Amino acid sequence: MPYKTFEEYNMQVTDDVKDRYKNIIEDLGENTQRDGLLKTPERAAKAMQFLTQGYHQDPVEILKSAMFKESYNEMVIVKDIELYSLCEHHILPFFGKAHIAYIPNGHIVGLSKLPRIVDVFARRLQVQERLTEQILDCINDTLKPQGVAVVIEASHMCMMMRGVQKQNSVTTTSGFRGQFEKIETRNEFLKLIGK
């Protein structure tokens, strides 16, 4: 099965991660026996499994499950795809939007599959640069379109809550393959997503 709603948890992993969270909370000086924290280690263990479920999903299979032969050969754009991920450096969230375009080359893909592959790669410990490239390469290698473009705009809690503490900064990454390497095609895409 290429993807599913993740509400099933590996109990062995849950128990192991729960014990580790309990130790971390205690090491930070908290009492894990007080009412508000009694179930926190287990909830945190389940949350972490949910937030990293992308390791157990196959984005190629997701795309292949809804590829259709079509002669359409103009730009297809899905923009403003919400994404939530965890920065691999501090395990703090980063979140924002992805914009994806491709130019078909004999095949189109079900529109919901593009947000699904964003989720697969975002639900891993990530850096935004790699996330952009993984989405781009997955679409390019699987769909084999005339071109692919990906732009991600995200805010990083590791910059907002700690460190430099800049709450209004947004990081933008982009990647282009095929026809989108041509400046006129790239500019059309950027204009259509409002950039």
Protein backbone atom coordinates (compact mmCIF):
# COMPACT_ATOMS: atom_id res chain seq x y z
CA MET A 1 0.00 0.00 0.00
CA PRO A 2 1.70 3.24 -1.10
CA TYR A 3 0.12 5.48 1.54
CA LYS A 4 -2.43 5.45 4.32
CA THR A 5 -3.65 7.61 7.15
CA PHE A 6 -1.12 7.15 9.90
CA GLU A 7 -2.91 6.42 13.15
CA GLU A 8 -1.42 2.99 13.78
CA TYR A 9 1.65 3.02 15.96
CA ASN A 10 4.33 0.42 16.41
CA MET A 11 3.94 -0.30 20.13
CA GLN A 12 7.56 -1.39 20.56
CA VAL A 13 8.77 1.89 19.04
CA THR A 14 6.17 3.83 21.05
CA ASP A 15 7.32 2.28 24.33
CA ASP A 16 11.00 2.80 23.56
CA VAL A 17 10.59 6.44 22.46
CA LYS A 18 8.20 7.09 25.37
CA ASP A 19 10.88 6.01 27.87
CA ARG A 20 13.40 8.28 26.18
CA TYR A 21 11.05 11.26 26.30
CA LYS A 22 10.36 10.56 29.97
CA ASN A 23 14.10 10.65 30.68
CA ILE A 24 14.55 13.87 28.70
CA ILE A 25 11.69 15.58 30.55
CA GLU A 26 13.12 14.48 33.89
CA ASP A 27 16.65 15.56 32.89
CA LEU A 28 15.26 19.03 32.11
CA GLY A 29 14.02 19.27 35.72
CA GLU A 30 10.34 18.41 35.37
CA ASN A 31 8.27 15.93 37.34
CA THR A 32 6.82 13.35 34.93
CA GLN A 33 4.44 12.19 37.68
CA ARG A 34 2.43 15.40 37.82
CA ASP A 35 -1.02 15.35 36.19
CA GLY A 36 -0.17 17.40 33.10
CA LEU A 37 2.86 15.28 32.23
CA LEU A 38 1.69 11.75 33.07
CA LYS A 39 0.84 10.88 29.45
CA THR A 40 3.15 13.37 27.74
CA PRO A 41 5.98 10.89 26.99
CA GLU A 42 3.54 8.54 25.21
CA ARG A 43 1.82 11.38 23.36
CA ALA A 44 5.21 12.75 22.28
CA ALA A 45 6.32 9.29 21.09
CA LYS A 46 3.17 8.94 18.97
CA ALA A 47 3.49 12.50 17.67
CA MET A 48 7.06 11.85 16.58
CA GLN A 49 6.00 8.70 14.72
CA PHE A 50 3.26 10.69 12.99
CA LEU A 51 5.62 13.54 12.11
CA THR A 52 8.16 11.14 10.59
CA GLN A 53 5.76 8.77 8.83
CA GLY A 54 7.30 9.72 5.47
CA TYR A 55 10.12 7.25 6.08
CA HIS A 56 7.57 4.45 5.67
CA GLN A 57 5.87 5.75 2.50
CA ASP A 58 6.93 5.43 -1.12
CA PRO A 59 6.44 8.65 -3.12
CA VAL A 60 7.17 6.92 -6.43
CA GLU A 61 4.35 4.44 -5.83
CA ILE A 62 2.03 7.30 -4.92
CA LEU A 63 2.71 9.03 -8.25
CA LYS A 64 2.52 5.79 -10.25
CA SER A 65 -0.86 4.97 -8.67
CA ALA A 66 -2.48 7.85 -10.57
CA MET A 67 -0.57 8.36 -13.83
CA PHE A 68 -2.76 8.69 -16.91
CA LYS A 69 -1.95 8.93 -20.62
CA GLU A 70 -2.98 12.34 -21.94
CA SER A 71 -1.88 14.52 -24.83
CA TYR A 72 -2.09 17.74 -22.77
CA ASN A 73 1.30 19.46 -22.96
CA GLU A 74 0.89 22.83 -21.24
CA MET A 75 1.91 23.83 -17.73
CA VAL A 76 0.06 22.24 -14.79
CA ILE A 77 0.45 24.08 -11.47
CA VAL A 78 -0.61 23.16 -7.96
CA LYS A 79 0.25 26.04 -5.68
CA ASP A 80 -0.06 26.92 -2.01
CA ILE A 81 0.37 23.33 -0.82
CA GLU A 82 0.72 23.53 2.97
CA LEU A 83 3.73 21.73 4.36
CA TYR A 84 4.93 20.95 7.85
CA SER A 85 8.29 19.40 8.55
CA LEU A 86 10.95 19.05 11.24
CA CYS A 87 14.36 20.66 10.89
CA GLU A 88 16.94 17.92 11.28
CA HIS A 89 19.34 20.23 13.13
CA HIS A 90 17.11 21.05 16.13
CA ILE A 91 14.02 18.86 15.59
CA LEU A 92 11.92 22.02 15.56
CA PRO A 93 9.13 22.61 13.03
CA PHE A 94 9.35 24.49 9.81
CA PHE A 95 6.22 25.19 7.83
CA GLY A 96 5.01 27.00 4.78
CA LYS A 97 3.86 26.40 1.23
CA ALA A 98 5.09 24.51 -1.79
CA HIS A 99 4.29 25.43 -5.38
CA ILE A 100 4.74 22.71 -8.02
CA ALA A 101 4.46 22.86 -11.80
CA TYR A 102 5.14 20.34 -14.53
CA ILE A 103 4.72 20.17 -18.27
CA PRO A 104 3.35 16.75 -19.25
CA ASN A 105 5.10 14.56 -21.78
CA GLY A 106 2.39 12.00 -22.57
CA HIS A 107 1.27 11.45 -18.96
CA ILE A 108 -0.48 13.52 -16.34
CA VAL A 109 -0.79 12.67 -12.65
CA GLY A 110 -3.79 12.93 -10.33
CA LEU A 111 -3.62 16.40 -8.79
CA SER A 112 -3.90 15.14 -5.20
CA LYS A 113 -0.73 13.11 -5.65
CA LEU A 114 1.49 16.21 -5.78
CA PRO A 115 0.50 17.35 -2.26
CA ARG A 116 0.84 13.75 -1.11
CA ILE A 117 4.47 13.53 -2.20
CA VAL A 118 5.16 16.88 -0.53
CA ASP A 119 3.86 15.29 2.68
CA VAL A 120 5.92 12.13 2.24
CA PHE A 121 9.17 14.04 2.00
CA ALA A 122 8.17 16.70 4.57
CA ARG A 123 7.29 14.04 7.15
CA ARG A 124 10.95 13.23 7.68
CA LEU A 125 13.77 15.03 9.45
CA GLN A 126 14.65 17.58 6.78
CA VAL A 127 16.36 20.66 5.54
CA GLN A 128 14.36 22.83 3.16
CA GLU A 129 16.98 22.62 0.42
CA ARG A 130 16.89 18.80 0.33
CA LEU A 131 13.10 18.76 0.59
CA THR A 132 12.87 20.94 -2.52
CA GLU A 133 15.25 18.72 -4.44
CA GLN A 134 13.61 15.44 -3.39
CA ILE A 135 10.16 16.61 -4.54
CA LEU A 136 11.62 17.90 -7.81
CA ASP A 137 13.60 14.74 -8.56
CA CYS A 138 10.75 12.39 -7.63
CA ILE A 139 8.36 14.09 -10.07
CA ASN A 140 11.01 14.39 -12.78
CA ASP A 141 12.24 10.79 -12.52
CA THR A 142 8.80 9.18 -12.15
CA LEU A 143 6.55 11.23 -14.44
CA LYS A 144 9.30 12.07 -16.96
CA PRO A 145 7.66 15.37 -17.95
CA GLN A 146 9.07 18.02 -20.28
CA GLY A 147 9.91 20.03 -17.18
CA VAL A 148 9.31 20.41 -13.44
CA ALA A 149 9.46 23.41 -11.10
CA VAL A 150 9.26 23.49 -7.31
CA VAL A 151 9.31 26.55 -5.05
CA ILE A 152 9.05 26.27 -1.26
CA GLU A 153 8.54 29.20 1.09
CA ALA A 154 8.85 28.35 4.78
CA SER A 155 9.28 29.78 8.25
CA HIS A 156 11.67 27.94 10.55
CA MET A 157 11.03 27.76 14.28
CA CYS A 158 14.76 27.16 14.85
CA MET A 159 15.26 30.75 13.63
CA MET A 160 12.12 32.17 15.23
CA MET A 161 12.11 30.67 18.76
CA ARG A 162 15.85 30.32 19.40
CA GLY A 163 19.14 31.46 17.94
CA VAL A 164 18.70 34.62 15.89
CA GLN A 165 14.98 34.93 16.90
CA LYS A 166 13.72 36.55 13.69
CA GLN A 167 9.96 35.98 13.60
CA ASN A 168 9.22 37.46 10.18
CA SER A 169 11.88 35.80 8.07
CA VAL A 170 10.84 33.42 5.30
CA THR A 171 13.21 31.09 3.47
CA THR A 172 12.58 30.45 -0.23
CA THR A 173 14.12 27.57 -2.16
CA SER A 174 13.54 26.59 -5.76
CA GLY A 175 14.47 23.97 -8.28
CA PHE A 176 13.90 23.65 -12.01
CA ARG A 177 14.33 20.83 -14.53
CA GLY A 178 13.82 20.57 -18.27
CA GLN A 179 11.72 23.29 -19.88
CA PHE A 180 11.74 25.30 -16.64
CA GLU A 181 15.45 25.89 -17.06
CA LYS A 182 14.46 28.25 -19.89
CA ILE A 183 14.00 31.74 -18.50
CA GLU A 184 10.68 32.41 -20.28
CA THR A 185 9.06 29.22 -18.93
CA ARG A 186 10.45 29.84 -15.47
CA ASN A 187 9.16 33.43 -15.50
CA GLU A 188 5.69 32.29 -16.58
CA PHE A 189 5.58 29.86 -13.65
CA LEU A 190 6.81 32.47 -11.16
CA LYS A 191 4.25 34.98 -12.43
CA LEU A 192 1.43 32.44 -12.12
CA ILE A 193 2.34 31.66 -8.49
CA GLY A 194 2.61 35.38 -7.74
CA LYS A 195 6.39 35.63 -7.34
